[in-house]
Amino acid sequence: MMNKRPIIIDTDPGIDDAVALAIALYSEELDVRLITTVAGNVSLEKVTYNALRLMKFFEKDVPVAAGANRPLIKAPIDASNIHGETGMDGYEFEEPEPNKLLSDHAVNAMHKEIMSSKEPITIVPIGPLTNIALLLRLYPEVTTNIQEIVLMGGSASRGNAGVMAEFNIFADPEAAKIVFNSGIPIVMVGLDVGLKALVYPEDSQKLKDMNKTGNMIFHLFQKYRGGSMKTGLKMYDSSAIAYLLQPSMFEAVDTHVDVELNGTLTAGCTVVDLKGYLGKEVNAKVCIDINPDEFKKWFMESLKKCN
Ligand code: RIB
Ligand code: CA
């Protein structure tokens, strides 16, 4: 029996988060130890409710803990224009099981899981990095048992929330700066690949009759505004899971990344120093390209494994 890779997913579901969670939870290679929620696409209450409804839908008994209800410094923003008012418009989920939410704050739940794990844990943030920054500030000892952080966020080129800023970083740039400067090995799976991790109408139609999860995703996609049915729906968060399971489909470079906090026009930008102008140490592996055909094949095959 192959050892499953232990991971914690920090998420703000979110339609593309829901797809990423499906793939991770049904993968034979990942051991999802804990799911933590963070305000991002919609409010903390809504993303937490969504995470609990997804656990019921997927029939998975993975603990869920709620985290930060706002960024460290900035005023909260949201992406309800992309995911709908509920954060997961388009499908009528059943109510979650009662009392399934851990009483621990997400940061404390992560601390407990990381420090009690026999193997180092990979942290997979697919929302703003508020919880991760708080974890590192409250419990710096966790760095001794974190294998790496594989995050969906940032961009080596242009933004989708600001001219140069990707949403997860733009939502809480101070948190992102703490994470990128933590010294923990980081893989940045940003817009440069997310924009190419596309699902087209013909794929979406295949999902409709694939299985219960595919049908649910098909209905969410009718409301998802991360791209368009015609030009392709952007599977940002699934690209982070794809890196965990099939890194060969990516082109990545080791470089220095920092986060702009004070730029009047560029706050929230991940400054990816590909040419070494800053003369600083490598602190991240940045995904700069993806094979779109390999992604699409992997994506559809992964969802076939779901209920
Ligand atoms: O920029 C894309 C990211 O912002 C994704 O994680 C999406 O869910 C939103 O949180
Ligand atoms: Ca997300």
PDB file of C-alpha atoms and ligand atoms in Angstrom:
ATOM      1  CA  MET A   1       0.000   0.000   0.000  1.00  0.00           C
ATOM      2  CA  MET A   2       1.610   3.248  -1.152  1.00  0.00           C
ATOM      3  CA  ASN A   3       1.983   5.803   1.638  1.00  0.00           C
ATOM      4  CA  LYS A   4      -0.470   8.625   1.125  1.00  0.00           C
ATOM      5  CA  ARG A   5       0.938  12.152   1.318  1.00  0.00           C
ATOM      6  CA  PRO A   6      -0.479  13.919   4.394  1.00  0.00           C
ATOM      7  CA  ILE A   7      -1.902  17.351   3.577  1.00  0.00           C
ATOM      8  CA  ILE A   8      -3.954  20.142   5.142  1.00  0.00           C
ATOM      9  CA  ILE A   9      -6.084  22.204   2.739  1.00  0.00           C
ATOM     10  CA  ASP A  10      -6.819  25.835   3.667  1.00  0.00           C
ATOM     11  CA  THR A  11      -9.690  27.016   1.505  1.00  0.00           C
ATOM     12  CA  ASP A  12     -12.386  29.627   0.754  1.00  0.00           C
ATOM     13  CA  PRO A  13     -15.022  27.608  -1.155  1.00  0.00           C
ATOM     14  CA  GLY A  14     -15.650  28.936  -3.817  1.00  0.00           C
ATOM     15  CA  ILE A  15     -16.578  26.964  -6.885  1.00  0.00           C
ATOM     16  CA  ASP A  16     -13.052  26.183  -8.031  1.00  0.00           C
ATOM     17  CA  ASP A  17     -12.180  25.269  -4.436  1.00  0.00           C
ATOM     18  CA  ALA A  18     -15.048  22.737  -4.447  1.00  0.00           C
ATOM     19  CA  VAL A  19     -13.586  21.039  -7.531  1.00  0.00           C
ATOM     20  CA  ALA A  20     -10.091  20.983  -6.015  1.00  0.00           C
ATOM     21  CA  LEU A  21     -11.466  19.476  -2.788  1.00  0.00           C
ATOM     22  CA  ALA A  22     -13.284  16.749  -4.746  1.00  0.00           C
ATOM     23  CA  ILE A  23     -10.082  15.732  -6.543  1.00  0.00           C
ATOM     24  CA  ALA A  24      -7.985  15.804  -3.362  1.00  0.00           C
ATOM     25  CA  LEU A  25     -10.502  13.896  -1.224  1.00  0.00           C
ATOM     26  CA  TYR A  26     -10.965  11.091  -3.767  1.00  0.00           C
ATOM     27  CA  SER A  27      -7.269  10.792  -4.672  1.00  0.00           C
ATOM     28  CA  GLU A  28      -5.621   7.515  -3.629  1.00  0.00           C
ATOM     29  CA  GLU A  29      -2.343   9.413  -3.152  1.00  0.00           C
ATOM     30  CA  LEU A  30      -3.423  12.114  -0.687  1.00  0.00           C
ATOM     31  CA  ASP A  31      -4.313  11.841   2.993  1.00  0.00           C
ATOM     32  CA  VAL A  32      -6.395  14.988   3.683  1.00  0.00           C
ATOM     33  CA  ARG A  33      -5.931  15.311   7.441  1.00  0.00           C
ATOM     34  CA  LEU A  34      -7.791  18.605   7.955  1.00  0.00           C
ATOM     35  CA  ILE A  35      -9.699  21.266   6.028  1.00  0.00           C
ATOM     36  CA  THR A  36      -9.501  24.837   7.324  1.00  0.00           C
ATOM     37  CA  THR A  37     -11.565  27.751   6.082  1.00  0.00           C
ATOM     38  CA  VAL A  38     -10.629  31.375   5.572  1.00  0.00           C
ATOM     39  CA  ALA A  39     -12.621  34.423   4.499  1.00  0.00           C
ATOM     40  CA  GLY A  40     -11.924  35.073   0.841  1.00  0.00           C
ATOM     41  CA  ASN A  41     -14.304  34.396  -2.036  1.00  0.00           C
ATOM     42  CA  VAL A  42     -17.172  35.050   0.378  1.00  0.00           C
ATOM     43  CA  SER A  43     -17.465  35.556   4.174  1.00  0.00           C
ATOM     44  CA  LEU A  44     -16.026  33.108   6.711  1.00  0.00           C
ATOM     45  CA  GLU A  45     -19.521  31.989   7.664  1.00  0.00           C
ATOM     46  CA  LYS A  46     -20.393  31.199   4.058  1.00  0.00           C
ATOM     47  CA  VAL A  47     -17.103  29.455   3.153  1.00  0.00           C
ATOM     48  CA  THR A  48     -17.322  27.365   6.323  1.00  0.00           C
ATOM     49  CA  TYR A  49     -20.942  26.427   5.630  1.00  0.00           C
ATOM     50  CA  ASN A  50     -19.864  25.515   2.082  1.00  0.00           C
ATOM     51  CA  ALA A  51     -16.986  23.355   3.316  1.00  0.00           C
ATOM     52  CA  LEU A  52     -19.329  21.473   5.661  1.00  0.00           C
ATOM     53  CA  ARG A  53     -21.909  20.992   2.909  1.00  0.00           C
ATOM     54  CA  LEU A  54     -19.177  19.628   0.643  1.00  0.00           C
ATOM     55  CA  MET A  55     -18.052  17.105   3.292  1.00  0.00           C
ATOM     56  CA  LYS A  56     -21.657  15.887   3.507  1.00  0.00           C
ATOM     57  CA  PHE A  57     -21.943  15.758  -0.289  1.00  0.00           C
ATOM     58  CA  PHE A  58     -18.638  13.888  -0.718  1.00  0.00           C
ATOM     59  CA  GLU A  59     -19.503  11.603   2.213  1.00  0.00           C
ATOM     60  CA  LYS A  60     -16.069  12.294   3.656  1.00  0.00           C
ATOM     61  CA  ASP A  61     -15.431  12.615   7.389  1.00  0.00           C
ATOM     62  CA  VAL A  62     -12.496  15.020   7.238  1.00  0.00           C
ATOM     63  CA  PRO A  63     -12.434  17.503  10.146  1.00  0.00           C
ATOM     64  CA  VAL A  64     -13.255  21.111   9.266  1.00  0.00           C
ATOM     65  CA  ALA A  65     -12.104  24.098  11.336  1.00  0.00           C
ATOM     66  CA  ALA A  66     -13.023  27.732  10.737  1.00  0.00           C
ATOM     67  CA  GLY A  67     -10.273  30.328  10.668  1.00  0.00           C
ATOM     68  CA  ALA A  68      -9.818  34.033  10.072  1.00  0.00           C
ATOM     69  CA  ASN A  69     -12.898  36.081   9.266  1.00  0.00           C
ATOM     70  CA  ARG A  70     -10.870  38.946   7.747  1.00  0.00           C
ATOM     71  CA  PRO A  71      -7.382  39.809   6.479  1.00  0.00           C
ATOM     72  CA  LEU A  72      -4.595  40.851   8.883  1.00  0.00           C
ATOM     73  CA  ILE A  73      -4.644  44.524   7.921  1.00  0.00           C
ATOM     74  CA  LYS A  74      -6.687  45.219   4.766  1.00  0.00           C
ATOM     75  CA  ALA A  75     -10.453  45.585   4.748  1.00  0.00           C
ATOM     76  CA  PRO A  76     -12.118  42.395   3.501  1.00  0.00           C
ATOM     77  CA  ILE A  77     -12.896  42.002  -0.216  1.00  0.00           C
ATOM     78  CA  ASP A  78     -14.805  39.159  -1.819  1.00  0.00           C
ATOM     79  CA  ALA A  79     -15.309  37.391  -5.150  1.00  0.00           C
ATOM     80  CA  SER A  80     -19.085  36.855  -5.031  1.00  0.00           C
ATOM     81  CA  ASN A  81     -19.153  38.236  -8.577  1.00  0.00           C
ATOM     82  CA  ILE A  82     -17.260  35.095  -9.614  1.00  0.00           C
ATOM     83  CA  HIS A  83     -18.751  32.436  -7.312  1.00  0.00           C
ATOM     84  CA  GLY A  84     -22.224  33.859  -6.582  1.00  0.00           C
ATOM     85  CA  GLU A  85     -23.654  35.228  -3.329  1.00  0.00           C
ATOM     86  CA  THR A  86     -23.446  31.850  -1.561  1.00  0.00           C
ATOM     87  CA  GLY A  87     -19.930  31.228  -2.859  1.00  0.00           C
ATOM     88  CA  MET A  88     -21.207  28.036  -4.496  1.00  0.00           C
ATOM     89  CA  ASP A  89     -24.196  29.128  -6.568  1.00  0.00           C
ATOM     90  CA  GLY A  90     -25.726  26.704  -9.034  1.00  0.00           C
ATOM     91  CA  TYR A  91     -26.325  23.573  -6.980  1.00  0.00           C
ATOM     92  CA  GLU A  92     -28.733  22.867  -4.121  1.00  0.00           C
ATOM     93  CA  PHE A  93     -26.604  21.076  -1.516  1.00  0.00           C
ATOM     94  CA  GLU A  94     -28.126  19.283   1.445  1.00  0.00           C
ATOM     95  CA  GLU A  95     -27.665  20.844   4.866  1.00  0.00           C
ATOM     96  CA  PRO A  96     -24.421  19.772   6.563  1.00  0.00           C
ATOM     97  CA  GLU A  97     -24.357  17.193   9.365  1.00  0.00           C
ATOM     98  CA  PRO A  98     -24.844  19.034  12.695  1.00  0.00           C
ATOM     99  CA  ASN A  99     -21.852  19.556  15.012  1.00  0.00           C
ATOM    100  CA  LYS A 100     -19.299  18.654  12.349  1.00  0.00           C
ATOM    101  CA  LEU A 101     -17.329  21.889  12.782  1.00  0.00           C
ATOM    102  CA  LEU A 102     -14.338  21.590  15.135  1.00  0.00           C
ATOM    103  CA  SER A 103     -14.546  23.939  18.119  1.00  0.00           C
ATOM    104  CA  ASP A 104     -10.864  24.765  17.637  1.00  0.00           C
ATOM    105  CA  HIS A 105      -9.914  27.799  15.558  1.00  0.00           C
ATOM    106  CA  ALA A 106      -8.312  26.686  12.281  1.00  0.00           C
ATOM    107  CA  VAL A 107      -4.885  27.908  13.409  1.00  0.00           C
ATOM    108  CA  ASN A 108      -5.015  25.813  16.586  1.00  0.00           C
ATOM    109  CA  ALA A 109      -6.360  22.796  14.669  1.00  0.00           C
ATOM    110  CA  MET A 110      -3.499  23.093  12.156  1.00  0.00           C
ATOM    111  CA  HIS A 111      -0.977  23.412  14.982  1.00  0.00           C
ATOM    112  CA  LYS A 112      -2.280  20.262  16.692  1.00  0.00           C
ATOM    113  CA  GLU A 113      -2.363  18.249  13.454  1.00  0.00           C
ATOM    114  CA  ILE A 114       1.111  19.323  12.335  1.00  0.00           C
ATOM    115  CA  MET A 115       2.801  18.765  15.698  1.00  0.00           C
ATOM    116  CA  SER A 116       1.143  15.374  16.277  1.00  0.00           C
ATOM    117  CA  SER A 117       1.852  14.021  12.777  1.00  0.00           C
ATOM    118  CA  LYS A 118       4.472  11.274  12.482  1.00  0.00           C
ATOM    119  CA  GLU A 119       5.334  12.525   8.971  1.00  0.00           C
ATOM    120  CA  PRO A 120       5.910  16.094   7.808  1.00  0.00           C
ATOM    121  CA  ILE A 121       2.699  17.654   6.455  1.00  0.00           C
ATOM    122  CA  THR A 122       2.215  19.583   3.204  1.00  0.00           C
ATOM    123  CA  ILE A 123       0.065  22.688   3.587  1.00  0.00           C
ATOM    124  CA  VAL A 124      -2.128  23.468   0.546  1.00  0.00           C
ATOM    125  CA  PRO A 125      -3.589  26.989   0.764  1.00  0.00           C
ATOM    126  CA  ILE A 126      -6.088  27.715  -2.021  1.00  0.00           C
ATOM    127  CA  GLY A 127      -7.468  30.964  -0.568  1.00  0.00           C
ATOM    128  CA  PRO A 128      -5.996  34.068   1.079  1.00  0.00           C
ATOM    129  CA  LEU A 129      -3.031  33.261   3.350  1.00  0.00           C
ATOM    130  CA  THR A 130      -4.380  34.791   6.580  1.00  0.00           C
ATOM    131  CA  ASN A 131      -4.611  31.509   8.524  1.00  0.00           C
ATOM    132  CA  ILE A 132      -1.140  30.413   7.421  1.00  0.00           C
ATOM    133  CA  ALA A 133       0.436  33.716   8.489  1.00  0.00           C
ATOM    134  CA  LEU A 134      -1.297  33.545  11.879  1.00  0.00           C
ATOM    135  CA  LEU A 135      -0.138  29.924  12.306  1.00  0.00           C
ATOM    136  CA  LEU A 136       3.490  30.912  11.630  1.00  0.00           C
ATOM    137  CA  ARG A 137       3.341  33.853  14.032  1.00  0.00           C
ATOM    138  CA  LEU A 138       1.530  32.007  16.850  1.00  0.00           C
ATOM    139  CA  TYR A 139       3.315  28.656  16.545  1.00  0.00           C
ATOM    140  CA  PRO A 140       6.723  29.084  14.797  1.00  0.00           C
ATOM    141  CA  GLU A 141       7.658  25.550  15.848  1.00  0.00           C
ATOM    142  CA  VAL A 142       5.370  24.154  13.144  1.00  0.00           C
ATOM    143  CA  THR A 143       8.123  24.771  10.590  1.00  0.00           C
ATOM    144  CA  THR A 144       9.861  21.672  12.003  1.00  0.00           C
ATOM    145  CA  ASN A 145       7.122  19.392  10.635  1.00  0.00           C
ATOM    146  CA  ILE A 146       5.920  21.112   7.460  1.00  0.00           C
ATOM    147  CA  GLN A 147       7.262  19.461   4.284  1.00  0.00           C
ATOM    148  CA  GLU A 148       6.354  22.373   2.008  1.00  0.00           C
ATOM    149  CA  ILE A 149       3.576  24.827   1.204  1.00  0.00           C
ATOM    150  CA  VAL A 150       1.972  24.306  -2.231  1.00  0.00           C
ATOM    151  CA  LEU A 151      -0.239  27.338  -2.707  1.00  0.00           C
ATOM    152  CA  MET A 152      -2.613  28.583  -5.368  1.00  0.00           C
ATOM    153  CA  GLY A 153      -1.824  32.266  -5.559  1.00  0.00           C
ATOM    154  CA  GLY A 154       0.239  34.992  -7.088  1.00  0.00           C
ATOM    155  CA  SER A 155       1.350  35.657 -10.620  1.00  0.00           C
ATOM    156  CA  ALA A 156       4.652  36.091 -12.423  1.00  0.00           C
ATOM    157  CA  SER A 157       2.788  38.237 -14.928  1.00  0.00           C
ATOM    158  CA  ARG A 158      -0.519  40.080 -14.649  1.00  0.00           C
ATOM    159  CA  GLY A 159      -3.285  39.941 -12.074  1.00  0.00           C
ATOM    160  CA  ASN A 160      -6.963  38.983 -11.881  1.00  0.00           C
ATOM    161  CA  ALA A 161      -7.908  41.148  -8.863  1.00  0.00           C
ATOM    162  CA  GLY A 162      -5.560  44.084  -9.470  1.00  0.00           C
ATOM    163  CA  VAL A 163      -3.533  45.057 -12.528  1.00  0.00           C
ATOM    164  CA  MET A 164      -0.596  43.039 -11.172  1.00  0.00           C
ATOM    165  CA  ALA A 165      -2.260  41.193  -8.262  1.00  0.00           C
ATOM    166  CA  GLU A 166      -3.896  37.778  -8.031  1.00  0.00           C
ATOM    167  CA  PHE A 167      -6.977  37.540  -5.768  1.00  0.00           C
ATOM    168  CA  ASN A 168      -5.620  35.316  -2.946  1.00  0.00           C
ATOM    169  CA  ILE A 169      -2.575  37.541  -2.487  1.00  0.00           C
ATOM    170  CA  PHE A 170      -4.457  40.790  -3.128  1.00  0.00           C
ATOM    171  CA  ALA A 171      -7.001  39.869  -0.449  1.00  0.00           C
ATOM    172  CA  ASP A 172      -4.300  39.702   2.257  1.00  0.00           C
ATOM    173  CA  PRO A 173      -0.871  40.860   1.009  1.00  0.00           C
ATOM    174  CA  GLU A 174       0.577  41.200   4.510  1.00  0.00           C
ATOM    175  CA  ALA A 175      -0.224  37.555   5.234  1.00  0.00           C
ATOM    176  CA  ALA A 176       1.324  36.531   1.930  1.00  0.00           C
ATOM    177  CA  LYS A 177       4.514  38.462   2.727  1.00  0.00           C
ATOM    178  CA  ILE A 178       4.834  36.583   6.032  1.00  0.00           C
ATOM    179  CA  VAL A 179       4.397  33.235   4.257  1.00  0.00           C
ATOM    180  CA  PHE A 180       6.834  33.933   1.401  1.00  0.00           C
ATOM    181  CA  ASN A 181       9.443  35.131   3.917  1.00  0.00           C
ATOM    182  CA  SER A 182       8.941  32.188   6.321  1.00  0.00           C
ATOM    183  CA  GLY A 183      11.825  30.068   5.034  1.00  0.00           C
ATOM    184  CA  ILE A 184       9.448  27.115   4.467  1.00  0.00           C
ATOM    185  CA  PRO A 185       9.815  25.556   0.969  1.00  0.00           C
ATOM    186  CA  ILE A 186       7.051  27.080  -1.164  1.00  0.00           C
ATOM    187  CA  VAL A 187       5.597  26.091  -4.523  1.00  0.00           C
ATOM    188  CA  MET A 188       3.670  28.988  -6.072  1.00  0.00           C
ATOM    189  CA  VAL A 189       0.965  27.769  -8.446  1.00  0.00           C
ATOM    190  CA  GLY A 190      -0.245  31.090  -9.770  1.00  0.00           C
ATOM    191  CA  LEU A 191      -2.191  32.636 -12.585  1.00  0.00           C
ATOM    192  CA  ASP A 192       0.524  31.841 -15.117  1.00  0.00           C
ATOM    193  CA  VAL A 193      -0.700  28.252 -15.007  1.00  0.00           C
ATOM    194  CA  GLY A 194      -4.225  28.773 -13.608  1.00  0.00           C
ATOM    195  CA  LEU A 195      -5.175  30.747 -16.690  1.00  0.00           C
ATOM    196  CA  LYS A 196      -4.248  27.726 -18.822  1.00  0.00           C
ATOM    197  CA  ALA A 197      -5.890  25.090 -16.583  1.00  0.00           C
ATOM    198  CA  LEU A 198      -9.130  25.295 -18.531  1.00  0.00           C
ATOM    199  CA  VAL A 199     -12.333  23.288 -18.787  1.00  0.00           C
ATOM    200  CA  TYR A 200     -14.250  23.697 -22.039  1.00  0.00           C
ATOM    201  CA  PRO A 201     -17.962  23.205 -22.759  1.00  0.00           C
ATOM    202  CA  GLU A 202     -17.431  19.701 -24.128  1.00  0.00           C
ATOM    203  CA  ASP A 203     -15.627  18.686 -20.945  1.00  0.00           C
ATOM    204  CA  SER A 204     -18.280  20.263 -18.778  1.00  0.00           C
ATOM    205  CA  GLN A 205     -20.983  18.360 -20.667  1.00  0.00           C
ATOM    206  CA  LYS A 206     -19.107  15.073 -20.042  1.00  0.00           C
ATOM    207  CA  LEU A 207     -19.055  15.877 -16.317  1.00  0.00           C
ATOM    208  CA  LYS A 208     -22.847  16.197 -16.240  1.00  0.00           C
ATOM    209  CA  ASP A 209     -23.370  12.446 -16.719  1.00  0.00           C
ATOM    210  CA  MET A 210     -20.047  11.232 -15.294  1.00  0.00           C
ATOM    211  CA  ASN A 211     -21.126  10.690 -11.665  1.00  0.00           C
ATOM    212  CA  LYS A 212     -22.818  12.524  -8.782  1.00  0.00           C
ATOM    213  CA  THR A 213     -19.809  14.801  -8.238  1.00  0.00           C
ATOM    214  CA  GLY A 214     -19.473  15.544 -11.949  1.00  0.00           C
ATOM    215  CA  ASN A 215     -23.129  16.448 -12.140  1.00  0.00           C
ATOM    216  CA  MET A 216     -22.786  18.805  -9.159  1.00  0.00           C
ATOM    217  CA  ILE A 217     -19.735  20.455 -10.720  1.00  0.00           C
ATOM    218  CA  PHE A 218     -21.555  20.825 -14.040  1.00  0.00           C
ATOM    219  CA  HIS A 219     -24.287  22.779 -12.249  1.00  0.00           C
ATOM    220  CA  LEU A 220     -21.782  24.951 -10.330  1.00  0.00           C
ATOM    221  CA  PHE A 221     -20.069  25.734 -13.620  1.00  0.00           C
ATOM    222  CA  GLN A 222     -23.291  27.282 -14.949  1.00  0.00           C
ATOM    223  CA  LYS A 223     -22.794  30.056 -12.358  1.00  0.00           C
ATOM    224  CA  TYR A 224     -18.979  30.184 -12.186  1.00  0.00           C
ATOM    225  CA  ARG A 225     -17.558  33.350 -13.741  1.00  0.00           C
ATOM    226  CA  GLY A 226     -13.859  32.407 -13.551  1.00  0.00           C
ATOM    227  CA  GLY A 227     -13.495  32.628 -17.306  1.00  0.00           C
ATOM    228  CA  SER A 228     -16.366  31.669 -19.551  1.00  0.00           C
ATOM    229  CA  MET A 229     -17.941  28.487 -20.872  1.00  0.00           C
ATOM    230  CA  LYS A 230     -16.913  29.576 -24.374  1.00  0.00           C
ATOM    231  CA  THR A 231     -13.255  30.455 -23.753  1.00  0.00           C
ATOM    232  CA  GLY A 232     -12.756  27.936 -20.953  1.00  0.00           C
ATOM    233  CA  LEU A 233     -13.397  27.948 -17.191  1.00  0.00           C
ATOM    234  CA  LYS A 234     -10.246  28.531 -15.106  1.00  0.00           C
ATOM    235  CA  MET A 235      -9.477  25.753 -12.622  1.00  0.00           C
ATOM    236  CA  TYR A 236      -7.144  27.841 -10.460  1.00  0.00           C
ATOM    237  CA  ASP A 237      -7.339  25.752  -7.270  1.00  0.00           C
ATOM    238  CA  SER A 238      -7.273  22.377  -9.030  1.00  0.00           C
ATOM    239  CA  SER A 239      -3.926  23.396 -10.550  1.00  0.00           C
ATOM    240  CA  ALA A 240      -2.427  23.382  -7.042  1.00  0.00           C
ATOM    241  CA  ILE A 241      -3.731  19.827  -6.505  1.00  0.00           C
ATOM    242  CA  ALA A 242      -2.409  18.910  -9.968  1.00  0.00           C
ATOM    243  CA  TYR A 243       1.059  20.000  -8.857  1.00  0.00           C
ATOM    244  CA  LEU A 244       0.886  17.642  -5.885  1.00  0.00           C
ATOM    245  CA  LEU A 245      -0.228  14.685  -7.999  1.00  0.00           C
ATOM    246  CA  GLN A 246       1.447  15.219 -11.383  1.00  0.00           C
ATOM    247  CA  PRO A 247       4.180  17.903 -11.170  1.00  0.00           C
ATOM    248  CA  SER A 248       5.588  16.783 -14.547  1.00  0.00           C
ATOM    249  CA  MET A 249       2.830  18.697 -16.348  1.00  0.00           C
ATOM    250  CA  PHE A 250       4.345  21.968 -15.054  1.00  0.00           C
ATOM    251  CA  GLU A 251       7.398  24.050 -15.904  1.00  0.00           C
ATOM    252  CA  ALA A 252       8.723  25.659 -12.722  1.00  0.00           C
ATOM    253  CA  VAL A 253      11.706  27.816 -11.768  1.00  0.00           C
ATOM    254  CA  ASP A 254      13.424  28.309  -8.424  1.00  0.00           C
ATOM    255  CA  THR A 255      13.565  32.029  -7.706  1.00  0.00           C
ATOM    256  CA  HIS A 256      12.948  34.767  -5.176  1.00  0.00           C
ATOM    257  CA  VAL A 257       9.401  35.990  -4.572  1.00  0.00           C
ATOM    258  CA  ASP A 258       8.317  38.871  -2.379  1.00  0.00           C
ATOM    259  CA  VAL A 259       5.006  40.701  -2.010  1.00  0.00           C
ATOM    260  CA  GLU A 260       4.506  44.401  -2.715  1.00  0.00           C
ATOM    261  CA  LEU A 261       2.591  46.032   0.152  1.00  0.00           C
ATOM    262  CA  ASN A 262       2.905  49.763  -0.491  1.00  0.00           C
ATOM    263  CA  GLY A 263       2.652  50.176  -4.243  1.00  0.00           C
ATOM    264  CA  THR A 264      -0.133  52.661  -4.990  1.00  0.00           C
ATOM    265  CA  LEU A 265      -0.907  50.737  -8.165  1.00  0.00           C
ATOM    266  CA  THR A 266       0.744  47.388  -7.407  1.00  0.00           C
ATOM    267  CA  ALA A 267      -0.099  46.442  -3.799  1.00  0.00           C
ATOM    268  CA  GLY A 268      -0.660  42.674  -3.637  1.00  0.00           C
ATOM    269  CA  CYS A 269       1.667  41.967  -6.543  1.00  0.00           C
ATOM    270  CA  THR A 270       3.923  38.905  -6.156  1.00  0.00           C
ATOM    271  CA  VAL A 271       7.280  40.245  -7.294  1.00  0.00           C
ATOM    272  CA  VAL A 272       8.808  37.168  -9.010  1.00  0.00           C
ATOM    273  CA  ASP A 273      12.483  38.043  -9.453  1.00  0.00           C
ATOM    274  CA  LEU A 274      13.252  35.697 -12.368  1.00  0.00           C
ATOM    275  CA  LYS A 275      16.413  37.605 -13.313  1.00  0.00           C
ATOM    276  CA  GLY A 276      17.764  38.069  -9.774  1.00  0.00           C
ATOM    277  CA  TYR A 277      17.714  41.877  -9.740  1.00  0.00           C
ATOM    278  CA  LEU A 278      17.037  41.869  -5.967  1.00  0.00           C
ATOM    279  CA  GLY A 279      20.025  39.653  -5.251  1.00  0.00           C
ATOM    280  CA  LYS A 280      18.049  37.642  -2.711  1.00  0.00           C
ATOM    281  CA  GLU A 281      17.996  33.925  -1.883  1.00  0.00           C
ATOM    282  CA  VAL A 282      15.662  31.492  -3.646  1.00  0.00           C
ATOM    283  CA  ASN A 283      12.524  31.113  -1.489  1.00  0.00           C
ATOM    284  CA  ALA A 284      10.025  29.577  -3.906  1.00  0.00           C
ATOM    285  CA  LYS A 285       9.514  27.283  -6.863  1.00  0.00           C
ATOM    286  CA  VAL A 286       7.268  29.252  -9.233  1.00  0.00           C
ATOM    287  CA  CYS A 287       5.162  27.429 -11.827  1.00  0.00           C
ATOM    288  CA  ILE A 288       5.516  29.410 -15.038  1.00  0.00           C
ATOM    289  CA  ASP A 289       3.833  27.068 -17.504  1.00  0.00           C
ATOM    290  CA  ILE A 290       1.600  24.004 -17.727  1.00  0.00           C
ATOM    291  CA  ASN A 291       0.785  21.500 -20.469  1.00  0.00           C
ATOM    292  CA  PRO A 292      -2.929  22.282 -20.986  1.00  0.00           C
ATOM    293  CA  ASP A 293      -3.664  18.920 -22.636  1.00  0.00           C
ATOM    294  CA  GLU A 294      -2.039  16.994 -19.802  1.00  0.00           C
ATOM    295  CA  PHE A 295      -3.977  19.097 -17.290  1.00  0.00           C
ATOM    296  CA  LYS A 296      -7.326  18.450 -18.998  1.00  0.00           C
ATOM    297  CA  LYS A 297      -6.654  14.676 -19.215  1.00  0.00           C
ATOM    298  CA  TRP A 298      -5.602  14.570 -15.553  1.00  0.00           C
ATOM    299  CA  PHE A 299      -8.594  16.708 -14.504  1.00  0.00           C
ATOM    300  CA  MET A 300     -11.224  14.510 -16.166  1.00  0.00           C
ATOM    301  CA  GLU A 301      -9.567  11.260 -15.021  1.00  0.00           C
ATOM    302  CA  SER A 302      -9.357  12.585 -11.446  1.00  0.00           C
ATOM    303  CA  LEU A 303     -13.063  13.419 -11.349  1.00  0.00           C
ATOM    304  CA  LYS A 304     -13.905   9.932 -12.658  1.00  0.00           C
ATOM    305  CA  LYS A 305     -12.591   8.640  -9.299  1.00  0.00           C
ATOM    306  CA  CYS A 306     -15.250  10.592  -7.399  1.00  0.00           C
ATOM    307  CA  ASN A 307     -18.614   9.287  -6.259  1.00  0.00           C
TER     308      ASN A 307
HETATM  309  O1  RIB B   1      -7.267  33.967  -8.129  1.00  0.00           O
HETATM  310  C1  RIB B   1      -7.905  32.720  -8.009  1.00  0.00           C
HETATM  311  C2  RIB B   1      -8.114  32.353  -6.571  1.00  0.00           C
HETATM  312  O2  RIB B   1      -9.007  33.289  -5.964  1.00  0.00           O
HETATM  313  C3  RIB B   1      -8.789  30.976  -6.397  1.00  0.00           C
HETATM  314  O3  RIB B   1      -8.342  30.389  -5.203  1.00  0.00           O
HETATM  315  C4  RIB B   1     -10.244  31.318  -6.284  1.00  0.00           C
HETATM  316  O4  RIB B   1     -10.987  30.362  -5.527  1.00  0.00           O
HETATM  317  C5  RIB B   1     -10.175  32.612  -5.524  1.00  0.00           C
HETATM  318  O5  RIB B   1     -10.038  32.298  -4.144  1.00  0.00           O
HETATM  319 CA    CA B   2      -9.944  29.542  -3.563  1.00  0.00          CA
END
